[in-house]
PDB file of C-alpha atoms and ligand atoms in Angstrom:
ATOM      1  CA  UNK A   1       0.000   0.000   0.000  1.00  0.00           C
ATOM      2  CA  UNK A   2       1.411   3.360  -1.032  1.00  0.00           C
ATOM      3  CA  UNK A   3       0.432   6.981  -0.572  1.00  0.00           C
ATOM      4  CA  UNK A   4       0.280   8.695  -3.950  1.00  0.00           C
ATOM      5  CA  UNK A   5       0.401  12.461  -4.459  1.00  0.00           C
ATOM      6  CA  UNK A   6      -1.082  13.501  -7.807  1.00  0.00           C
ATOM      7  CA  UNK A   7      -0.092  16.994  -8.910  1.00  0.00           C
ATOM      8  CA  UNK A   8      -2.252  18.488 -11.651  1.00  0.00           C
ATOM      9  CA  UNK A   9      -1.101  21.588 -13.519  1.00  0.00           C
ATOM     10  CA  UNK A  10      -3.175  21.645 -16.703  1.00  0.00           C
ATOM     11  CA  UNK A  11      -5.539  24.553 -17.234  1.00  0.00           C
ATOM     12  CA  UNK A  12      -7.823  22.402 -19.385  1.00  0.00           C
ATOM     13  CA  UNK A  13      -9.846  20.759 -16.599  1.00  0.00           C
ATOM     14  CA  UNK A  14     -11.236  17.322 -17.350  1.00  0.00           C
ATOM     15  CA  UNK A  15     -10.253  17.646 -21.024  1.00  0.00           C
ATOM     16  CA  UNK A  16      -6.597  17.562 -20.026  1.00  0.00           C
ATOM     17  CA  UNK A  17      -4.471  14.806 -21.488  1.00  0.00           C
ATOM     18  CA  UNK A  18      -1.824  15.036 -18.762  1.00  0.00           C
ATOM     19  CA  UNK A  19      -4.624  14.569 -16.223  1.00  0.00           C
ATOM     20  CA  UNK A  20      -5.942  11.502 -18.055  1.00  0.00           C
ATOM     21  CA  UNK A  21      -2.452  10.053 -18.417  1.00  0.00           C
ATOM     22  CA  UNK A  22      -1.721  10.735 -14.734  1.00  0.00           C
ATOM     23  CA  UNK A  23      -4.914   8.917 -13.783  1.00  0.00           C
ATOM     24  CA  UNK A  24      -3.986   5.959 -16.003  1.00  0.00           C
ATOM     25  CA  UNK A  25      -0.592   5.768 -14.257  1.00  0.00           C
ATOM     26  CA  UNK A  26      -2.330   5.838 -10.868  1.00  0.00           C
ATOM     27  CA  UNK A  27      -4.703   3.061 -11.913  1.00  0.00           C
ATOM     28  CA  UNK A  28      -1.735   0.881 -12.771  1.00  0.00           C
ATOM     29  CA  UNK A  29       0.007   1.762  -9.495  1.00  0.00           C
ATOM     30  CA  UNK A  30      -3.150   0.734  -7.657  1.00  0.00           C
ATOM     31  CA  UNK A  31      -3.253  -2.558  -9.550  1.00  0.00           C
ATOM     32  CA  UNK A  32       0.238  -3.242  -8.274  1.00  0.00           C
ATOM     33  CA  UNK A  33      -0.300  -1.817  -4.782  1.00  0.00           C
ATOM     34  CA  UNK A  34      -3.974  -2.367  -3.883  1.00  0.00           C
ATOM     35  CA  UNK A  35      -5.529  -0.007  -1.314  1.00  0.00           C
ATOM     36  CA  UNK A  36      -3.040   2.752  -2.093  1.00  0.00           C
ATOM     37  CA  UNK A  37      -4.330   6.181  -1.169  1.00  0.00           C
ATOM     38  CA  UNK A  38      -4.414   9.093  -3.609  1.00  0.00           C
ATOM     39  CA  UNK A  39      -4.169  12.746  -2.685  1.00  0.00           C
ATOM     40  CA  UNK A  40      -4.957  15.069  -5.591  1.00  0.00           C
ATOM     41  CA  UNK A  41      -3.497  18.543  -5.593  1.00  0.00           C
ATOM     42  CA  UNK A  42      -4.711  20.698  -8.461  1.00  0.00           C
ATOM     43  CA  UNK A  43      -2.196  23.530  -8.638  1.00  0.00           C
ATOM     44  CA  UNK A  44      -4.586  25.592 -10.745  1.00  0.00           C
ATOM     45  CA  UNK A  45      -7.281  25.650  -8.027  1.00  0.00           C
ATOM     46  CA  UNK A  46      -5.315  28.265  -6.123  1.00  0.00           C
ATOM     47  CA  UNK A  47      -3.038  31.167  -7.014  1.00  0.00           C
ATOM     48  CA  UNK A  48       0.340  29.923  -5.853  1.00  0.00           C
ATOM     49  CA  UNK A  49       2.340  33.077  -5.141  1.00  0.00           C
ATOM     50  CA  UNK A  50       5.587  33.650  -6.986  1.00  0.00           C
ATOM     51  CA  UNK A  51       8.555  33.693  -4.677  1.00  0.00           C
ATOM     52  CA  UNK A  52       9.017  37.203  -3.378  1.00  0.00           C
ATOM     53  CA  UNK A  53      11.536  38.868  -1.040  1.00  0.00           C
ATOM     54  CA  UNK A  54       9.472  38.359   2.119  1.00  0.00           C
ATOM     55  CA  UNK A  55       9.038  34.624   1.490  1.00  0.00           C
ATOM     56  CA  UNK A  56      12.708  34.149   0.634  1.00  0.00           C
ATOM     57  CA  UNK A  57      13.803  36.020   3.775  1.00  0.00           C
ATOM     58  CA  UNK A  58      11.510  33.895   5.904  1.00  0.00           C
ATOM     59  CA  UNK A  59      12.852  30.637   4.418  1.00  0.00           C
ATOM     60  CA  UNK A  60      16.113  31.307   6.288  1.00  0.00           C
ATOM     61  CA  UNK A  61      14.701  32.159   9.735  1.00  0.00           C
ATOM     62  CA  UNK A  62      15.095  29.336  12.310  1.00  0.00           C
ATOM     63  CA  UNK A  63      11.717  27.771  13.105  1.00  0.00           C
ATOM     64  CA  UNK A  64      11.707  28.801  16.770  1.00  0.00           C
ATOM     65  CA  UNK A  65      12.163  32.449  15.796  1.00  0.00           C
ATOM     66  CA  UNK A  66       9.299  32.711  13.318  1.00  0.00           C
ATOM     67  CA  UNK A  67       6.653  35.351  14.048  1.00  0.00           C
ATOM     68  CA  UNK A  68       2.975  34.611  13.256  1.00  0.00           C
ATOM     69  CA  UNK A  69       3.389  36.813  10.170  1.00  0.00           C
ATOM     70  CA  UNK A  70       6.463  34.841   9.049  1.00  0.00           C
ATOM     71  CA  UNK A  71       4.512  31.612   9.481  1.00  0.00           C
ATOM     72  CA  UNK A  72       1.808  33.003   7.252  1.00  0.00           C
ATOM     73  CA  UNK A  73       4.384  34.011   4.617  1.00  0.00           C
ATOM     74  CA  UNK A  74       5.707  30.467   4.313  1.00  0.00           C
ATOM     75  CA  UNK A  75       2.434  28.712   5.065  1.00  0.00           C
ATOM     76  CA  UNK A  76       1.966  27.458   1.502  1.00  0.00           C
ATOM     77  CA  UNK A  77       5.572  26.306   1.272  1.00  0.00           C
ATOM     78  CA  UNK A  78       5.444  24.469   4.623  1.00  0.00           C
ATOM     79  CA  UNK A  79       2.220  22.719   3.670  1.00  0.00           C
ATOM     80  CA  UNK A  80       3.517  21.737   0.212  1.00  0.00           C
ATOM     81  CA  UNK A  81       6.742  20.327   1.687  1.00  0.00           C
ATOM     82  CA  UNK A  82       4.781  18.345   4.301  1.00  0.00           C
ATOM     83  CA  UNK A  83       2.484  16.935   1.609  1.00  0.00           C
ATOM     84  CA  UNK A  84       5.452  15.979  -0.571  1.00  0.00           C
ATOM     85  CA  UNK A  85       7.370  14.294   2.248  1.00  0.00           C
ATOM     86  CA  UNK A  86       4.287  12.266   3.228  1.00  0.00           C
ATOM     87  CA  UNK A  87       3.989  10.716  -0.256  1.00  0.00           C
ATOM     88  CA  UNK A  88       5.631   7.470  -1.371  1.00  0.00           C
ATOM     89  CA  UNK A  89       4.855   8.052  -5.033  1.00  0.00           C
ATOM     90  CA  UNK A  90       4.407  11.388  -6.804  1.00  0.00           C
ATOM     91  CA  UNK A  91       2.586  11.555 -10.124  1.00  0.00           C
ATOM     92  CA  UNK A  92       3.192  14.888 -11.835  1.00  0.00           C
ATOM     93  CA  UNK A  93       0.917  16.028 -14.637  1.00  0.00           C
ATOM     94  CA  UNK A  94       3.142  18.166 -16.850  1.00  0.00           C
ATOM     95  CA  UNK A  95       1.500  19.672 -19.917  1.00  0.00           C
ATOM     96  CA  UNK A  96       3.889  21.405 -22.273  1.00  0.00           C
ATOM     97  CA  UNK A  97       3.224  25.134 -22.322  1.00  0.00           C
ATOM     98  CA  UNK A  98       5.481  27.325 -24.413  1.00  0.00           C
ATOM     99  CA  UNK A  99       8.283  24.784 -24.398  1.00  0.00           C
ATOM    100  CA  UNK A 100       8.271  24.399 -20.626  1.00  0.00           C
ATOM    101  CA  UNK A 101       6.175  23.438 -17.601  1.00  0.00           C
ATOM    102  CA  UNK A 102       3.140  25.503 -16.549  1.00  0.00           C
ATOM    103  CA  UNK A 103       4.010  28.395 -14.254  1.00  0.00           C
ATOM    104  CA  UNK A 104       1.887  26.850 -11.470  1.00  0.00           C
ATOM    105  CA  UNK A 105       4.134  23.785 -11.454  1.00  0.00           C
ATOM    106  CA  UNK A 106       7.245  25.970 -11.453  1.00  0.00           C
ATOM    107  CA  UNK A 107       5.786  27.963  -8.540  1.00  0.00           C
ATOM    108  CA  UNK A 108       5.204  24.680  -6.648  1.00  0.00           C
ATOM    109  CA  UNK A 109       8.832  23.693  -7.300  1.00  0.00           C
ATOM    110  CA  UNK A 110      10.006  27.084  -6.016  1.00  0.00           C
ATOM    111  CA  UNK A 111       8.082  26.539  -2.781  1.00  0.00           C
ATOM    112  CA  UNK A 112       9.217  22.972  -2.107  1.00  0.00           C
ATOM    113  CA  UNK A 113      12.875  23.878  -2.621  1.00  0.00           C
ATOM    114  CA  UNK A 114      13.988  24.701   0.910  1.00  0.00           C
ATOM    115  CA  UNK A 115      17.608  24.801   2.042  1.00  0.00           C
ATOM    116  CA  UNK A 116      18.067  22.625   5.089  1.00  0.00           C
ATOM    117  CA  UNK A 117      14.718  20.897   4.590  1.00  0.00           C
ATOM    118  CA  UNK A 118      14.510  19.458   1.073  1.00  0.00           C
ATOM    119  CA  UNK A 119      18.167  19.905   0.133  1.00  0.00           C
ATOM    120  CA  UNK A 120      21.458  20.785   1.756  1.00  0.00           C
ATOM    121  CA  UNK A 121      25.121  21.029   0.967  1.00  0.00           C
ATOM    122  CA  UNK A 122      27.686  18.470   2.121  1.00  0.00           C
ATOM    123  CA  UNK A 123      31.429  18.186   1.641  1.00  0.00           C
ATOM    124  CA  UNK A 124      30.909  16.847  -1.856  1.00  0.00           C
ATOM    125  CA  UNK A 125      28.290  19.362  -2.973  1.00  0.00           C
ATOM    126  CA  UNK A 126      24.485  19.379  -2.906  1.00  0.00           C
ATOM    127  CA  UNK A 127      22.581  16.670  -1.057  1.00  0.00           C
ATOM    128  CA  UNK A 128      18.918  16.009  -1.837  1.00  0.00           C
ATOM    129  CA  UNK A 129      16.828  15.261   1.232  1.00  0.00           C
ATOM    130  CA  UNK A 130      13.618  14.099  -0.445  1.00  0.00           C
ATOM    131  CA  UNK A 131      14.650  10.480  -0.777  1.00  0.00           C
ATOM    132  CA  UNK A 132      12.941   7.113  -1.212  1.00  0.00           C
ATOM    133  CA  UNK A 133      10.250   8.477  -3.509  1.00  0.00           C
ATOM    134  CA  UNK A 134       9.158   7.224  -6.891  1.00  0.00           C
ATOM    135  CA  UNK A 135       8.176   9.937  -9.361  1.00  0.00           C
ATOM    136  CA  UNK A 136       6.105   9.453 -12.495  1.00  0.00           C
ATOM    137  CA  UNK A 137       5.742  12.333 -14.940  1.00  0.00           C
ATOM    138  CA  UNK A 138       2.675  12.412 -17.189  1.00  0.00           C
ATOM    139  CA  UNK A 139       3.702  14.791 -19.941  1.00  0.00           C
ATOM    140  CA  UNK A 140       1.394  15.971 -22.722  1.00  0.00           C
ATOM    141  CA  UNK A 141       2.299  18.021 -25.771  1.00  0.00           C
ATOM    142  CA  UNK A 142       0.905  19.250 -29.039  1.00  0.00           C
ATOM    143  CA  UNK A 143       4.116  18.377 -30.868  1.00  0.00           C
ATOM    144  CA  UNK A 144       6.547  15.479 -30.645  1.00  0.00           C
ATOM    145  CA  UNK A 145       9.623  16.035 -28.489  1.00  0.00           C
ATOM    146  CA  UNK A 146      10.849  12.540 -27.592  1.00  0.00           C
ATOM    147  CA  UNK A 147      12.366  12.033 -31.059  1.00  0.00           C
ATOM    148  CA  UNK A 148      12.835  13.719 -34.412  1.00  0.00           C
ATOM    149  CA  UNK A 149      13.373  17.447 -35.011  1.00  0.00           C
ATOM    150  CA  UNK A 150      11.474  18.445 -31.819  1.00  0.00           C
ATOM    151  CA  UNK A 151      14.019  16.660 -29.612  1.00  0.00           C
ATOM    152  CA  UNK A 152      16.333  19.693 -29.486  1.00  0.00           C
ATOM    153  CA  UNK A 153      13.519  21.531 -27.700  1.00  0.00           C
ATOM    154  CA  UNK A 154      12.762  18.746 -25.235  1.00  0.00           C
ATOM    155  CA  UNK A 155      13.143  20.625 -21.968  1.00  0.00           C
ATOM    156  CA  UNK A 156      10.337  19.414 -19.685  1.00  0.00           C
ATOM    157  CA  UNK A 157      11.407  15.851 -18.866  1.00  0.00           C
ATOM    158  CA  UNK A 158      15.163  16.653 -18.701  1.00  0.00           C
ATOM    159  CA  UNK A 159      14.419  19.630 -16.427  1.00  0.00           C
ATOM    160  CA  UNK A 160      12.159  17.685 -14.060  1.00  0.00           C
ATOM    161  CA  UNK A 161      14.618  14.785 -13.975  1.00  0.00           C
ATOM    162  CA  UNK A 162      17.547  17.088 -13.188  1.00  0.00           C
ATOM    163  CA  UNK A 163      15.828  19.279 -10.658  1.00  0.00           C
ATOM    164  CA  UNK A 164      13.816  16.688  -8.754  1.00  0.00           C
ATOM    165  CA  UNK A 165      16.999  14.580  -8.755  1.00  0.00           C
ATOM    166  CA  UNK A 166      18.801  17.506  -7.105  1.00  0.00           C
ATOM    167  CA  UNK A 167      16.196  17.336  -4.323  1.00  0.00           C
ATOM    168  CA  UNK A 168      16.795  13.583  -3.932  1.00  0.00           C
ATOM    169  CA  UNK A 169      14.002  12.245  -6.156  1.00  0.00           C
ATOM    170  CA  UNK A 170      16.319  10.335  -8.447  1.00  0.00           C
ATOM    171  CA  UNK A 171      13.911   7.564  -9.420  1.00  0.00           C
ATOM    172  CA  UNK A 172      11.802   9.241 -12.114  1.00  0.00           C
ATOM    173  CA  UNK A 173       9.966   7.667 -15.028  1.00  0.00           C
ATOM    174  CA  UNK A 174       8.275   9.821 -17.640  1.00  0.00           C
ATOM    175  CA  UNK A 175       5.382   8.821 -19.881  1.00  0.00           C
ATOM    176  CA  UNK A 176       4.342  11.037 -22.756  1.00  0.00           C
ATOM    177  CA  UNK A 177       1.157  11.615 -24.626  1.00  0.00           C
ATOM    178  CA  UNK A 178       2.548  13.594 -27.522  1.00  0.00           C
ATOM    179  CA  UNK A 179       1.710  14.806 -30.988  1.00  0.00           C
ATOM    180  CA  UNK A 180      -1.735  15.875 -29.831  1.00  0.00           C
ATOM    181  CA  UNK A 181      -1.856  18.544 -32.566  1.00  0.00           C
ATOM    182  CA  UNK A 182      -0.288  16.359 -35.246  1.00  0.00           C
ATOM    183  CA  UNK A 183      -2.755  14.821 -37.696  1.00  0.00           C
ATOM    184  CA  UNK A 184      -2.169  11.108 -38.078  1.00  0.00           C
ATOM    185  CA  UNK A 185      -0.499  10.960 -34.650  1.00  0.00           C
ATOM    186  CA  UNK A 186      -3.051  12.553 -32.334  1.00  0.00           C
ATOM    187  CA  UNK A 187      -5.720   9.921 -33.012  1.00  0.00           C
ATOM    188  CA  UNK A 188      -3.660   7.172 -31.411  1.00  0.00           C
ATOM    189  CA  UNK A 189      -1.549   9.207 -28.982  1.00  0.00           C
ATOM    190  CA  UNK A 190      -3.475   8.494 -25.781  1.00  0.00           C
ATOM    191  CA  UNK A 191      -3.801   4.766 -26.463  1.00  0.00           C
ATOM    192  CA  UNK A 192      -0.077   4.531 -27.217  1.00  0.00           C
ATOM    193  CA  UNK A 193       0.814   6.476 -24.047  1.00  0.00           C
ATOM    194  CA  UNK A 194      -1.361   4.298 -21.818  1.00  0.00           C
ATOM    195  CA  UNK A 195       0.047   1.126 -23.354  1.00  0.00           C
ATOM    196  CA  UNK A 196       3.580   2.328 -22.596  1.00  0.00           C
ATOM    197  CA  UNK A 197       2.961   2.492 -18.817  1.00  0.00           C
ATOM    198  CA  UNK A 198       4.902  -0.012 -16.751  1.00  0.00           C
ATOM    199  CA  UNK A 199       4.987   0.191 -12.988  1.00  0.00           C
ATOM    200  CA  UNK A 200       8.163  -1.059 -11.347  1.00  0.00           C
TER     201      UNK A 200
HETATM  202  C1  FMN B   1      -0.681  27.976 -23.230  1.00  0.00           C
HETATM  203  C2  FMN B   1      -0.336  26.797 -24.078  1.00  0.00           C
HETATM  204  C3  FMN B   1       0.941  26.692 -24.582  1.00  0.00           C
HETATM  205  C4  FMN B   1       1.306  25.571 -25.355  1.00  0.00           C
HETATM  206  N1  FMN B   1       2.567  25.469 -25.824  1.00  0.00           N
HETATM  207  C5  FMN B   1       2.940  24.369 -26.518  1.00  0.00           C
HETATM  208  C6  FMN B   1       4.266  24.205 -26.984  1.00  0.00           C
HETATM  209  O1  FMN B   1       5.144  25.019 -26.742  1.00  0.00           O
HETATM  210  N2  FMN B   1       4.571  23.088 -27.685  1.00  0.00           N
HETATM  211  C7  FMN B   1       3.638  22.113 -27.948  1.00  0.00           C
HETATM  212  O2  FMN B   1       3.955  21.106 -28.585  1.00  0.00           O
HETATM  213  N3  FMN B   1       2.365  22.246 -27.513  1.00  0.00           N
HETATM  214  C8  FMN B   1       1.994  23.333 -26.823  1.00  0.00           C
HETATM  215  N4  FMN B   1       0.708  23.474 -26.384  1.00  0.00           N
HETATM  216  C9  FMN B   1      -0.233  22.362 -26.603  1.00  0.00           C
HETATM  217  C10 FMN B   1      -0.331  21.516 -25.339  1.00  0.00           C
HETATM  218  O3  FMN B   1       0.922  20.954 -24.997  1.00  0.00           O
HETATM  219  C11 FMN B   1      -1.368  20.427 -25.519  1.00  0.00           C
HETATM  220  O4  FMN B   1      -2.632  21.039 -25.752  1.00  0.00           O
HETATM  221  C12 FMN B   1      -1.458  19.498 -24.335  1.00  0.00           C
HETATM  222  O5  FMN B   1      -2.526  18.610 -24.520  1.00  0.00           O
HETATM  223  C13 FMN B   1      -1.661  20.302 -23.058  1.00  0.00           C
HETATM  224  O6  FMN B   1      -1.783  19.409 -21.970  1.00  0.00           O
HETATM  225  P1  FMN B   1      -3.179  19.207 -21.229  1.00  0.00           P
HETATM  226  O7  FMN B   1      -4.091  18.538 -22.255  1.00  0.00           O
HETATM  227  O8  FMN B   1      -2.888  18.333 -20.083  1.00  0.00           O
HETATM  228  O9  FMN B   1      -3.681  20.546 -20.839  1.00  0.00           O
HETATM  229  C14 FMN B   1       0.338  24.573 -25.631  1.00  0.00           C
HETATM  230  C15 FMN B   1      -0.957  24.711 -25.108  1.00  0.00           C
HETATM  231  C16 FMN B   1      -1.293  25.790 -24.339  1.00  0.00           C
HETATM  232  C17 FMN B   1      -2.680  25.884 -23.770  1.00  0.00           C
END
């Protein structure tokens, strides 16, 4: 039995392909680990604040010195970190917007990246502290980026792999539903993506 955190960042509601692919991944996780619990966090339901000077300043104040106002400033960040650390498996819906991840997902990343909590620095450089997690990325895109001419602009999966790896989440598998705007490809894209899912 696992606890799964499903992050949704598409702005297309139930029509979203990354949402559907994320749900298909979760179904297969549940087949493998019956009775697993799922916590959905739709990042578009709220306005996640961009990092700003007050939040950044507060990130570095020791916990026992935080004022009530400081606690409010980092309330979202604290909650997001707690939710992340409680999960065994994280399924990240990552639609491709303008060659990168949606700004809501980037804002979430900015808030879960906390020196001393989710990463630190040791003698040999950075040390990720979010360990023993499995991450699945459900990426959707209008074009094709896993191969062919689009591959030079394939930033989403490499970025998530590199950055979440920096935080300690080194076990990441990405599934793609791609070519959703490409005639002759889009018709079969979802079926192909779902068939590619393997849970280890
Ligand atoms: C704001 C916006 C920007 C997009 N930018 C790109 C892009 O740069 N490259 C691409 O191939 N598709 C792009 N698309 C198409 C989406 O990747 C495609 O519609 C995908 O299905 C979105 O995921 P979703 O269905 O989960 O929302 C964009 C769509 C939107 C709404």
